[in-house]
Short mmCIF file of C-alpha atoms in Angstrom, two decimals:
data_model
loop_
_atom_site.label_atom_id
_atom_site.label_comp_id
_atom_site.label_asym_id
_atom_site.label_seq_id
_atom_site.Cartn_x
_atom_site.Cartn_y
_atom_site.Cartn_z
CA MET A 14 48.86 29.83 84.54
CA ASN A 15 47.60 31.61 88.35
CA GLU A 16 50.38 31.96 91.09
CA TRP A 17 47.87 33.06 93.70
CA PRO A 18 45.47 30.81 95.75
CA ASN A 19 42.15 30.15 95.31
CA GLY A 20 42.20 31.89 92.40
CA TRP A 21 42.87 35.07 93.71
CA SER A 22 43.86 37.51 90.82
CA GLY A 23 45.35 40.67 92.29
CA ASP A 24 43.29 42.42 89.54
CA ARG A 25 42.31 46.06 90.30
CA ASN A 26 38.57 45.40 89.84
CA GLY A 27 37.60 42.80 92.31
CA ASN A 28 38.93 42.38 95.64
CA GLY A 29 42.04 42.83 95.04
CA TYR A 30 44.82 45.59 95.35
CA GLY A 31 44.92 49.02 93.83
CA ARG A 32 42.22 51.80 94.16
CA GLY A 33 39.08 49.62 92.04
CA SER A 34 38.65 48.27 95.82
CA GLY A 35 37.56 52.51 97.10
CA ALA A 36 39.74 52.21 99.98
CA ASP A 37 43.18 51.34 99.47
CA PRO A 38 45.91 53.95 98.80
CA GLU A 39 47.61 55.51 95.89
CA GLY A 40 50.70 53.69 96.51
CA ALA A 41 49.52 49.90 96.14
CA ARG A 42 48.14 50.88 93.10
CA ALA A 43 51.10 52.04 92.35
CA MET A 44 52.77 49.15 93.91
CA PRO A 45 51.08 46.35 93.77
CA GLN A 46 53.56 44.02 93.80
CA VAL A 47 54.17 45.49 97.42
CA ARG A 48 53.33 43.19 100.08
CA ARG A 49 51.12 44.64 102.67
CA ASP A 50 51.41 42.37 106.16
CA ALA A 51 48.88 41.77 107.90
CA ALA A 52 48.39 44.90 110.62
CA PRO A 53 46.50 44.33 113.95
CA GLY A 54 42.55 45.06 113.09
CA TYR A 55 42.98 43.51 109.55
CA GLN A 56 40.42 40.97 109.18
CA ARG A 57 41.10 39.17 105.52
CA GLN A 58 44.12 36.77 105.09
CA GLU A 59 45.89 37.31 102.37
CA PRO A 60 48.98 34.06 100.77
CA PRO A 61 52.15 35.30 100.54
CA LEU A 62 53.85 36.95 97.50
CA PRO A 63 54.93 34.12 94.83
CA PRO A 64 58.93 34.23 94.20
CA SER A 65 58.55 35.62 90.86
CA MET A 66 57.21 38.63 92.16
CA SER A 67 58.82 39.45 95.52
CA PRO A 68 61.21 43.10 95.35
CA ARG A 69 63.78 41.49 97.06
CA ARG A 70 64.29 37.85 97.30
CA GLY A 71 65.33 36.96 100.96
CA ALA A 72 64.62 40.55 101.70
CA THR A 73 61.45 41.41 104.17
CA VAL A 74 59.07 44.58 103.59
CA PRO A 75 60.08 47.35 105.96
CA PRO A 76 56.68 48.33 108.21
CA GLN A 77 55.67 51.36 107.18
CA GLN A 78 53.91 54.67 108.74
CA SER A 79 50.62 55.35 108.41
CA GLN A 80 49.43 58.82 106.64
CA GLY A 81 46.42 58.91 108.69
CA TYR A 82 44.37 55.92 106.50
CA ASP A 83 41.20 53.05 107.92
CA ASP A 84 43.34 51.39 110.15
CA ALA A 85 43.58 48.35 108.18
CA TYR A 86 46.44 49.57 106.60
CA ASP A 87 48.56 50.25 109.21
CA GLY A 88 52.11 50.03 107.68
CA TYR A 89 51.34 50.12 104.56
CA ASN A 90 53.66 52.39 102.44
CA THR A 91 51.68 55.22 101.35
CA GLY A 92 53.34 57.31 97.98
CA GLN A 93 56.96 55.99 98.50
CA VAL A 94 58.41 53.75 96.14
CA TYR A 95 60.91 51.95 95.95
CA GLY A 96 64.25 52.56 94.05
CA GLY A 97 62.07 55.65 93.00
CA GLY A 98 62.88 58.94 92.95
CA GLY A 99 60.18 59.59 95.65
CA GLY A 100 60.55 61.47 98.92
CA GLY A 101 61.36 64.85 99.67
CA GLY A 102 63.04 65.88 102.54
CA GLY A 103 66.22 66.62 100.57
CA ARG A 104 67.69 63.83 99.54
CA TYR A 105 67.76 60.89 96.65
CA ASP A 106 66.30 57.70 98.04
CA ASP A 107 67.13 54.57 96.33
CA GLY A 108 64.79 52.30 98.88
CA TYR A 109 67.56 50.87 100.45
CA GLY A 110 68.53 53.59 102.94
CA GLY A 111 71.00 55.17 100.44
CA GLY A 112 71.48 58.95 99.82
CA ARG A 113 73.68 62.12 97.39
CA PRO A 114 73.78 65.04 99.81
CA ARG A 115 73.06 68.09 98.17
CA PRO A 116 76.01 70.05 97.09
CA ARG A 117 77.74 72.22 99.54
CA TRP A 118 78.35 75.42 97.97
CA GLY A 119 79.72 77.41 100.72
CA ARG A 120 82.64 74.92 101.33
CA ARG A 121 83.68 75.21 97.76
CA ILE A 122 83.34 78.78 97.62
CA LYS A 123 85.68 78.45 100.45
CA TRP A 124 88.36 76.05 98.95
CA THR A 125 87.88 78.40 96.15
CA ILE A 126 89.28 81.61 98.01
CA ILE A 127 91.48 80.10 99.93
CA THR A 128 92.68 78.64 96.50
CA VAL A 129 92.84 82.06 94.16
CA VAL A 130 95.06 83.44 97.92
CA VAL A 131 97.10 81.13 97.69
CA VAL A 132 97.63 81.74 93.88
CA LEU A 133 98.33 85.35 93.88
CA ALA A 134 100.37 84.97 97.38
CA VAL A 135 102.50 82.53 94.86
CA ALA A 136 102.55 85.23 92.21
CA SER A 137 103.45 87.50 94.81
CA VAL A 138 105.87 86.17 95.80
CA ALA A 139 107.46 84.77 92.68
CA THR A 140 107.47 88.09 91.01
CA TYR A 141 109.35 90.03 93.92
CA PHE A 142 112.13 87.48 93.69
CA TRP A 143 112.43 88.21 89.73
CA ALA A 144 111.97 92.06 89.53
CA ASP A 145 114.39 92.27 92.57
CA GLY A 146 117.28 89.98 90.87
CA LYS A 147 116.32 92.06 88.20
CA LEU A 148 118.34 95.49 90.30
CA ARG A 149 121.39 96.47 88.84
CA ARG A 150 122.96 97.61 92.58
CA GLN A 151 126.13 99.61 91.44
CA VAL A 152 126.61 102.42 93.09
CA ASP A 153 127.61 102.55 96.66
CA LEU A 154 127.36 105.60 98.87
CA SER A 155 129.51 104.40 101.33
CA LYS A 156 132.26 105.17 99.33
CA VAL A 157 130.80 108.72 99.73
CA ILE A 158 132.58 110.86 102.16
CA ASP A 159 132.13 113.74 104.84
CA ARG A 160 128.27 113.22 104.60
CA PRO A 161 125.53 115.61 106.02
CA GLU A 162 123.36 114.33 108.57
CA THR A 163 120.06 112.72 107.84
CA GLY A 164 116.80 114.37 107.79
CA ASP A 165 113.43 114.11 107.94
CA GLY A 166 111.92 111.88 104.49
CA THR A 167 113.80 110.46 102.49
CA ASN A 168 115.67 111.75 99.71
CA TYR A 169 116.16 110.25 96.18
CA LEU A 170 118.50 111.67 93.35
CA ILE A 171 117.46 110.55 90.09
CA VAL A 172 119.65 110.97 87.20
CA GLY A 173 119.05 110.25 83.37
CA SER A 174 121.99 109.49 81.42
CA ASP A 175 123.10 109.82 77.67
CA SER A 176 124.82 105.64 77.76
CA ARG A 177 124.62 104.51 75.10
CA GLU A 178 124.25 100.93 76.91
CA GLY A 179 123.19 98.01 74.63
CA MET A 180 122.24 99.98 71.79
CA SER A 181 122.89 99.07 67.45
CA ALA A 182 123.82 101.49 65.67
CA GLU A 183 120.53 101.50 64.01
CA GLN A 184 118.95 102.31 67.43
CA LYS A 185 121.26 105.20 67.96
CA LYS A 186 120.32 107.05 64.10
CA LYS A 187 116.66 106.76 65.08
CA LEU A 188 116.67 107.98 68.40
CA HIS A 189 119.04 110.46 67.88
CA THR A 190 121.20 110.25 70.06
CA GLY A 191 124.72 110.28 68.91
CA SER A 192 127.81 108.06 69.19
CA ALA A 193 129.87 109.75 71.99
CA GLU A 194 131.72 107.11 74.38
CA GLY A 195 131.35 106.66 77.95
CA LYS A 196 128.13 108.60 79.47
CA ARG A 197 127.54 112.13 81.18
CA THR A 198 124.61 112.71 83.23
CA ASP A 199 121.31 114.32 80.98
CA SER A 200 119.31 115.64 83.75
CA MET A 201 119.08 115.90 87.49
CA MET A 202 116.57 116.04 90.11
CA ILE A 203 116.51 115.61 94.20
CA LEU A 204 113.12 114.12 94.70
CA HIS A 205 112.12 114.68 98.78
CA ASP A 206 109.42 112.26 99.57
CA GLY A 207 108.00 113.21 103.05
CA SER A 208 104.60 113.65 105.29
CA ASN A 209 103.98 117.04 103.48
CA GLY A 210 103.71 115.88 100.08
CA PRO A 211 106.64 114.98 97.60
CA THR A 212 108.82 117.97 96.23
CA LEU A 213 110.88 117.91 93.04
CA ILE A 214 113.78 119.77 92.23
CA SER A 215 115.40 119.62 89.28
CA LEU A 216 119.71 120.57 89.09
CA PRO A 217 120.35 122.12 86.05
CA ARG A 218 123.64 120.15 84.20
CA ASP A 219 125.63 123.59 84.34
CA SER A 220 124.84 124.55 87.41
CA ASP A 221 128.08 126.09 89.07
CA VAL A 222 129.79 123.91 91.72
CA GLU A 223 132.56 122.97 93.72
CA ILE A 224 134.41 119.74 93.31
CA PRO A 225 135.16 118.71 97.12
CA SER A 226 137.38 116.08 98.26
CA PHE A 227 136.34 112.22 97.35
CA VAL A 228 137.76 109.51 96.84
CA GLY A 229 137.96 107.69 93.78
CA SER A 230 135.41 104.92 93.11
CA ASP A 231 138.03 102.47 91.30
CA SER A 232 140.89 103.31 93.31
CA GLY A 233 139.98 104.23 96.46
CA LYS A 234 142.56 107.02 96.59
CA LYS A 235 141.52 110.38 98.20
CA TYR A 236 141.51 113.63 96.22
CA PRO A 237 141.68 117.02 97.93
CA GLY A 238 139.64 119.76 96.69
CA THR A 239 141.11 122.77 95.76
CA GLY A 240 138.20 125.31 95.27
CA ARG A 241 137.97 123.98 91.49
CA HIS A 242 134.55 124.94 90.05
CA THR A 243 132.74 122.80 87.15
CA LYS A 244 129.35 122.27 85.84
CA LEU A 245 127.66 119.52 87.89
CA ASN A 246 127.23 117.33 85.02
CA ALA A 247 131.05 117.42 84.76
CA ALA A 248 131.55 115.70 88.05
CA TYR A 249 129.73 112.56 86.96
CA ALA A 250 131.98 112.63 83.44
CA GLU A 251 135.36 112.88 86.09
CA ASP A 252 134.10 109.44 88.19
CA GLY A 253 130.84 108.86 88.16
CA PRO A 254 127.58 107.88 90.73
CA GLU A 255 129.58 108.74 93.48
CA LEU A 256 131.43 111.68 93.13
CA LEU A 257 127.91 113.57 91.82
CA VAL A 258 126.24 112.21 95.28
CA ARG A 259 129.37 113.75 96.92
CA THR A 260 128.99 117.04 94.65
CA VAL A 261 125.23 117.65 94.87
CA GLU A 262 125.53 116.48 99.04
CA ALA A 263 128.58 119.60 99.63
CA ASN A 264 127.20 122.09 97.23
CA THR A 265 123.19 121.36 98.89
CA HIS A 266 123.87 120.31 102.34
CA LEU A 267 121.06 117.96 101.89
CA HIS A 268 121.75 114.49 102.45
CA ILE A 269 121.36 111.86 99.74
CA ASP A 270 119.62 108.20 100.87
CA HIS A 271 119.19 106.89 97.11
CA TYR A 272 120.37 106.93 94.15
CA VAL A 273 118.40 106.20 90.67
CA GLU A 274 119.66 105.78 86.89
CA ILE A 275 118.25 105.37 83.64
CA GLY A 276 119.97 105.24 80.52
CA PHE A 277 118.21 106.45 76.85
CA ALA A 278 117.41 103.03 75.90
CA GLY A 279 115.94 102.11 79.24
CA PHE A 280 113.29 105.32 79.47
CA ALA A 281 112.44 104.43 75.90
CA ASN A 282 111.64 101.02 76.56
CA ILE A 283 109.47 101.87 79.15
CA VAL A 284 107.65 104.77 77.83
CA ASP A 285 106.43 101.55 74.65
CA ALA A 286 105.56 99.45 77.19
CA ILE A 287 103.13 101.03 78.78
CA GLY A 288 101.53 102.08 75.51
CA GLY A 289 102.75 105.21 75.50
CA VAL A 290 102.31 108.38 77.59
CA GLU A 291 99.57 111.46 77.03
CA MET A 292 100.98 114.81 77.37
CA ASP A 293 99.72 118.35 76.52
CA ILE A 294 102.34 120.36 75.02
CA PRO A 295 101.23 123.98 74.79
CA LYS A 296 102.67 125.25 72.07
CA ALA A 297 104.40 123.06 69.19
CA PHE A 298 108.37 123.31 68.89
CA LYS A 299 110.57 121.54 66.31
CA ASP A 300 114.46 120.53 67.24
CA LYS A 301 117.23 118.92 64.45
CA TRP A 302 119.64 117.94 67.29
CA SER A 303 116.85 115.49 69.53
CA GLY A 304 114.44 114.83 66.78
CA ALA A 305 111.33 116.35 68.15
CA ASP A 306 109.08 117.68 66.63
CA PHE A 307 105.51 118.08 68.17
CA PRO A 308 102.41 119.94 67.20
CA ALA A 309 100.43 121.90 70.77
CA GLY A 310 97.27 119.55 71.85
CA LYS A 311 97.38 116.43 73.78
CA GLN A 312 98.65 113.78 72.09
CA THR A 313 100.29 110.21 73.11
CA LEU A 314 104.11 110.04 72.83
CA ASN A 315 105.63 106.64 72.27
CA GLY A 316 109.58 105.62 73.46
CA GLN A 317 111.78 107.57 70.70
CA GLN A 318 109.63 111.07 70.88
CA ALA A 319 109.65 110.72 75.08
CA LEU A 320 113.36 110.61 74.58
CA ALA A 321 113.19 113.42 72.23
CA PHE A 322 110.64 115.88 74.51
CA VAL A 323 112.88 115.52 77.36
CA ARG A 324 116.06 115.87 75.48
CA THR A 325 115.93 119.48 73.78
CA ARG A 326 116.67 122.36 75.13
CA HIS A 327 118.10 124.51 71.17
CA ALA A 328 114.30 124.84 70.62
CA PHE A 329 113.85 127.09 73.87
CA ALA A 330 115.15 130.50 74.88
CA GLY A 331 116.00 129.15 78.61
CA SER A 332 117.55 126.03 77.44
CA ASP A 333 118.42 124.35 80.02
CA LEU A 334 116.23 125.63 82.58
CA ASP A 335 113.10 125.16 80.18
CA ARG A 336 113.85 121.58 79.57
CA THR A 337 114.43 120.83 82.82
CA LYS A 338 110.57 122.09 83.48
CA ASN A 339 109.70 119.78 80.75
CA GLN A 340 111.66 116.86 81.90
CA GLN A 341 109.64 117.17 85.74
CA LYS A 342 106.56 117.51 83.62
CA PHE A 343 106.81 114.03 81.63
CA LEU A 344 108.94 112.17 84.68
CA SER A 345 105.25 113.23 86.70
CA SER A 346 103.22 111.71 83.80
CA LEU A 347 105.29 108.63 83.11
CA ALA A 348 104.84 107.97 86.98
CA GLY A 349 100.96 108.51 86.70
CA GLN A 350 100.31 106.40 84.13
CA THR A 351 102.80 103.74 85.44
CA ALA A 352 101.40 103.15 89.13
CA THR A 353 97.72 102.73 88.14
CA PRO A 354 95.58 99.58 88.41
CA GLY A 355 95.33 98.99 84.71
CA THR A 356 98.37 98.25 84.60
CA VAL A 357 99.80 97.00 88.08
CA LEU A 358 96.97 94.62 88.31
CA ASN A 359 97.45 93.63 84.43
CA PRO A 360 100.14 91.03 84.47
CA PHE A 361 100.43 91.40 80.34
CA LYS A 362 101.41 94.80 81.38
CA LEU A 363 103.07 94.65 84.37
CA TYR A 364 105.75 92.12 83.47
CA PRO A 365 106.55 93.92 80.26
CA VAL A 366 107.00 97.47 82.48
CA MET A 367 108.74 95.78 85.07
CA GLY A 368 111.57 94.32 82.57
CA ALA A 369 111.90 97.02 80.63
CA GLY A 370 112.71 99.44 83.44
CA LEU A 371 114.60 97.33 85.90
CA ASP A 372 117.26 95.58 83.12
CA THR A 373 118.30 99.41 82.90
CA LEU A 374 117.86 100.76 85.78
CA ILE A 375 120.99 101.25 88.44
CA VAL A 376 120.89 101.90 92.20
CA ASP A 377 122.77 102.29 94.73
CA LYS A 378 123.34 99.08 97.11
CA ASP A 379 120.51 99.81 99.72
CA MET A 380 117.35 100.76 97.14
CA SER A 381 115.06 97.81 98.03
CA LEU A 382 111.92 97.30 95.39
CA TRP A 383 109.61 98.66 98.52
CA ASP A 384 112.33 102.49 98.08
CA LEU A 385 111.49 102.25 94.79
CA GLY A 386 107.60 101.76 94.46
CA GLU A 387 108.02 104.38 97.39
CA MET A 388 109.97 106.71 94.80
CA PHE A 389 107.71 106.19 91.70
CA PHE A 390 104.95 107.48 94.46
CA ALA A 391 106.14 110.29 95.24
CA MET A 392 106.16 111.14 92.04
CA LYS A 393 102.88 109.63 90.52
CA GLY A 394 102.57 112.36 94.45
CA VAL A 395 103.92 115.25 92.47
CA THR A 396 101.56 115.19 88.77
CA SER A 397 98.11 115.25 91.26
CA GLY A 398 98.76 118.27 92.72
CA ASP A 399 99.68 116.71 96.26
CA GLY A 400 103.39 117.84 95.59
CA LYS A 401 105.08 120.59 94.36
CA SER A 402 108.20 120.85 91.42
CA MET A 403 110.21 123.08 90.49
CA ASN A 404 114.22 123.95 90.12
CA MET A 405 117.07 125.38 92.38
CA PRO A 406 116.78 128.73 92.27
CA VAL A 407 119.34 130.87 90.44
CA SER A 408 120.19 134.36 91.04
CA GLY A 409 122.46 134.58 87.60
CA SER A 410 125.83 133.26 85.83
CA THR A 411 128.86 133.56 85.84
CA GLY A 412 130.99 131.99 82.36
CA GLY A 413 128.28 130.02 81.13
CA ASN A 414 127.34 128.27 84.00
CA LEU A 415 124.07 128.87 86.32
CA VAL A 416 124.63 129.78 89.88
CA TRP A 417 122.35 128.82 92.87
CA ASP A 418 120.66 131.44 94.82
CA LYS A 419 122.35 130.80 97.59
CA ALA A 420 119.37 132.73 100.67
CA LYS A 421 116.59 130.51 98.73
CA LEU A 422 119.14 127.31 98.70
CA GLN A 423 119.75 127.17 102.77
CA GLN A 424 116.28 127.91 103.28
CA LEU A 425 114.44 125.46 100.87
CA VAL A 426 117.12 122.67 102.16
CA GLN A 427 116.06 123.78 106.33
CA GLN A 428 112.33 123.24 105.23
CA LEU A 429 113.40 119.46 103.22
CA ASN A 430 114.91 118.25 106.82
CA ASN A 431 112.24 118.98 108.86
CA ASP A 432 110.02 117.27 106.24
CA GLU A 433 108.63 120.83 106.12
CA LYS A 434 105.85 122.50 103.43
CA VAL A 435 107.71 123.91 100.89
CA THR A 436 107.54 127.52 100.04
CA VAL A 437 110.28 128.07 98.26
CA SER A 438 110.49 129.62 94.46
CA SER A 439 112.15 129.05 92.09
CA ASN A 440 112.23 132.67 90.98
#
């Protein structure tokens, strides 16, 4: 039954709504149920919408602005469909004033950056305290007496000991370390870090030194100097790191700021943790004592091979002097390959390396992680050509002990204390 009065059909073929009338806009054709309120100048009387076709019962359709059509359609909704997805203006219009804003990418990016920064900061702080807690600060340099004046720059005494602490019988056999009790120094170096680049000076273990007066590290008793001469590594065996520092300072007159020591197992573990160290060995050599068996050329040494490389001396004519050169070369390469973005920025590599080194590293009580980091980067500087590596100048030997060249030693210490460029040579 037709609900329109007077037989009004509302179809498109008569004088109803839609484009069939020839002048109605597109919106009327798309939505014939939307009522056109009579505007000024509109001559025809239109019946009200039936309740069944009302778009929203009890509500009136808001007047719309004309889009340039004849004034007879002033207030008519042109082109906007209620409840649909039309319209521009950058919003989704639901026909009743609601809308959903576009994603705010600037805000998202800002909060993403803030989140990443906070996570990195928390991780860095956590890593610092984790690593700091692993440092074994066992050497008390305050027990060292009669110390020289401090100079410019920082001096580290780096010691490689033959400690077999924590090693199983199988590991000792594999690494050719033997089973001697206690520990001795297998290598000793002074690393000077200053404004004119780092300088790495090897101290041969067979160096002839005088044992000065000292205070026992455990007993606290003072032992007067008697003018007794012995090999440098004997000082460490006699009363540990404190007497070694005291002996080095008394015989060189160079102030030692920090002490760093690592044993056999820790050394091998660090090398394995970074995936080996690449070395260029100019000449093949073998040594049954250390287990070394190396061809000439570039090769990557694992922990076991690296330990054999730095311990070998019987295969060289210069014995301990040639060994110290290999030790310098290897430690510089190790530092250079450790202090790289590929290791520092990769947590799967950084944490194993730090764990392997810090578990077996013994340092003085004033050593901080910052000091340790500076030491590694100074060592890396020697590799990159920014610094210098050398042996302590030797003038001869007596009874199998190597005698230091006193004139060159005095000049070397003066240049280090004044943080000048080192011009002294080993020869």
